[in-house]
Amino acid sequence: MENLLRPLIVIGGSVVLTLLIGWTTDLLLRKADQRHHETPLWGLLRRGRIPYQLVLCAAFLRASYDEAQLLEQHRTAVGRTLTLVLIGATAWLVIRIAAAIVETTYSRYARAHRDPARVRRVRTQVTLIMRVVAAIVGVVAVASMLLTFPAMRAAGTSLLASAGLLGIVAGIAAQSTLSNLFAGLQIAFGDLVRLGDVVVVEGEWGTVDEITLTFLTVRTWDERRITMPVSYFTSKPFENWSRGGAQMTGTIFLHVDHAAPLPALRDKLRDILRSCPAWDGRHYDLTVTDSTPSTMEVRALVTAKDPDDLWTVRVAVREQLIQWLTETHPYALPRVNTADAVLPPTHPNSHNGDATPLRTNRSRVHEPPRAPDRG
């Protein structure tokens, strides 16, 4: 009876004590969260209740396992298993606590600063810091688990002796990985690119969606994801439209006939922009930027508060200007002359027997080309 009762008391007592302490801690965190609405720290700490209870249970069982006198022939294996669970749960809990502290710090900074660019920069740094902390904690946890095995401790001396050679080999083999790692840290703290920035890379326009220590993801306008190594952004030029402020100036190019009414075209551009909610009202302009024998190039300048609104303004202006020209000034649209070339008439009284061309306003624009003689 004692052989059955003792394990039940030890294991059951550990579980009950774990649940009681976990419930009490969660209750205190809940009350602290209700009392302090200005900080999300207490609510974020509640996310770690599962690893917290796992740490408590593993610690209680590991400390009282010898008293349970259960599976004594496997005492070493059971004790090592509980130690591994305790190490893993502790690492999980540390990551959750660090995430709660970092997220709280970021929330306070975001509320205190209204500059979106600075907030995105801090968000990028916070994200990469959490990844570094998780990686360090994970490595330490795995190393601690390995050191619980006697064979690993015995091999420690030989591993340290060959650490120099292994470090050189690993450095050569992981050269690209290490370069990406340092590039990720440079992006985070050098403020090269941030989460939410609008960038143009390799001719693709998109928004920075994710930044890790080794790669960066750009979400394009058509919902594609372009994954690139972070070293690309430290070694090659790229466009960052969010740098120095989100407001932008865009252009719309139209090809019109030389007879197009430019003053009326400028007035129509003004009316279109005034009725477009995406236009920020800063500036607009319409000028002739080029001329060809058949058309002239007209450039319209518009402004917007961010790249998304700029795209909306550009497509709206282009569509409505073309529609207005089609309906009210169709002659101003580009035309292609397909008539035969007409030689000017000659004057009978010419010097040296040569005919003198006369000017004429007649043309055969609508006359179809004649077929060549086949006789």
Short mmCIF file of C-alpha atoms in Angstrom, two decimals, residues 203-207 209 217-227:
data_model
loop_
_atom_site.label_atom_id
_atom_site.label_comp_id
_atom_site.label_asym_id
_atom_site.label_seq_id
_atom_site.Cartn_x
_atom_site.Cartn_y
_atom_site.Cartn_z
CA GLY A 203 12.32 46.57 -60.91
CA GLU A 204 9.63 45.32 -58.49
CA TRP A 205 7.60 47.74 -56.36
CA GLY A 206 6.47 46.51 -52.96
CA THR A 207 6.34 46.88 -49.17
CA ASP A 209 6.77 42.66 -45.04
CA THR A 217 10.56 39.62 -47.71
CA VAL A 218 8.99 42.24 -49.98
CA ARG A 219 5.23 42.06 -50.61
CA THR A 220 4.46 43.36 -54.09
CA TRP A 221 1.33 45.24 -55.15
CA ASP A 222 -0.16 42.03 -56.63
CA GLU A 223 0.30 40.12 -53.33
CA ARG A 224 3.44 38.24 -54.38
CA ARG A 225 6.28 37.73 -51.90
CA ILE A 226 9.87 38.32 -53.00
CA THR A 227 12.41 36.84 -50.58
#
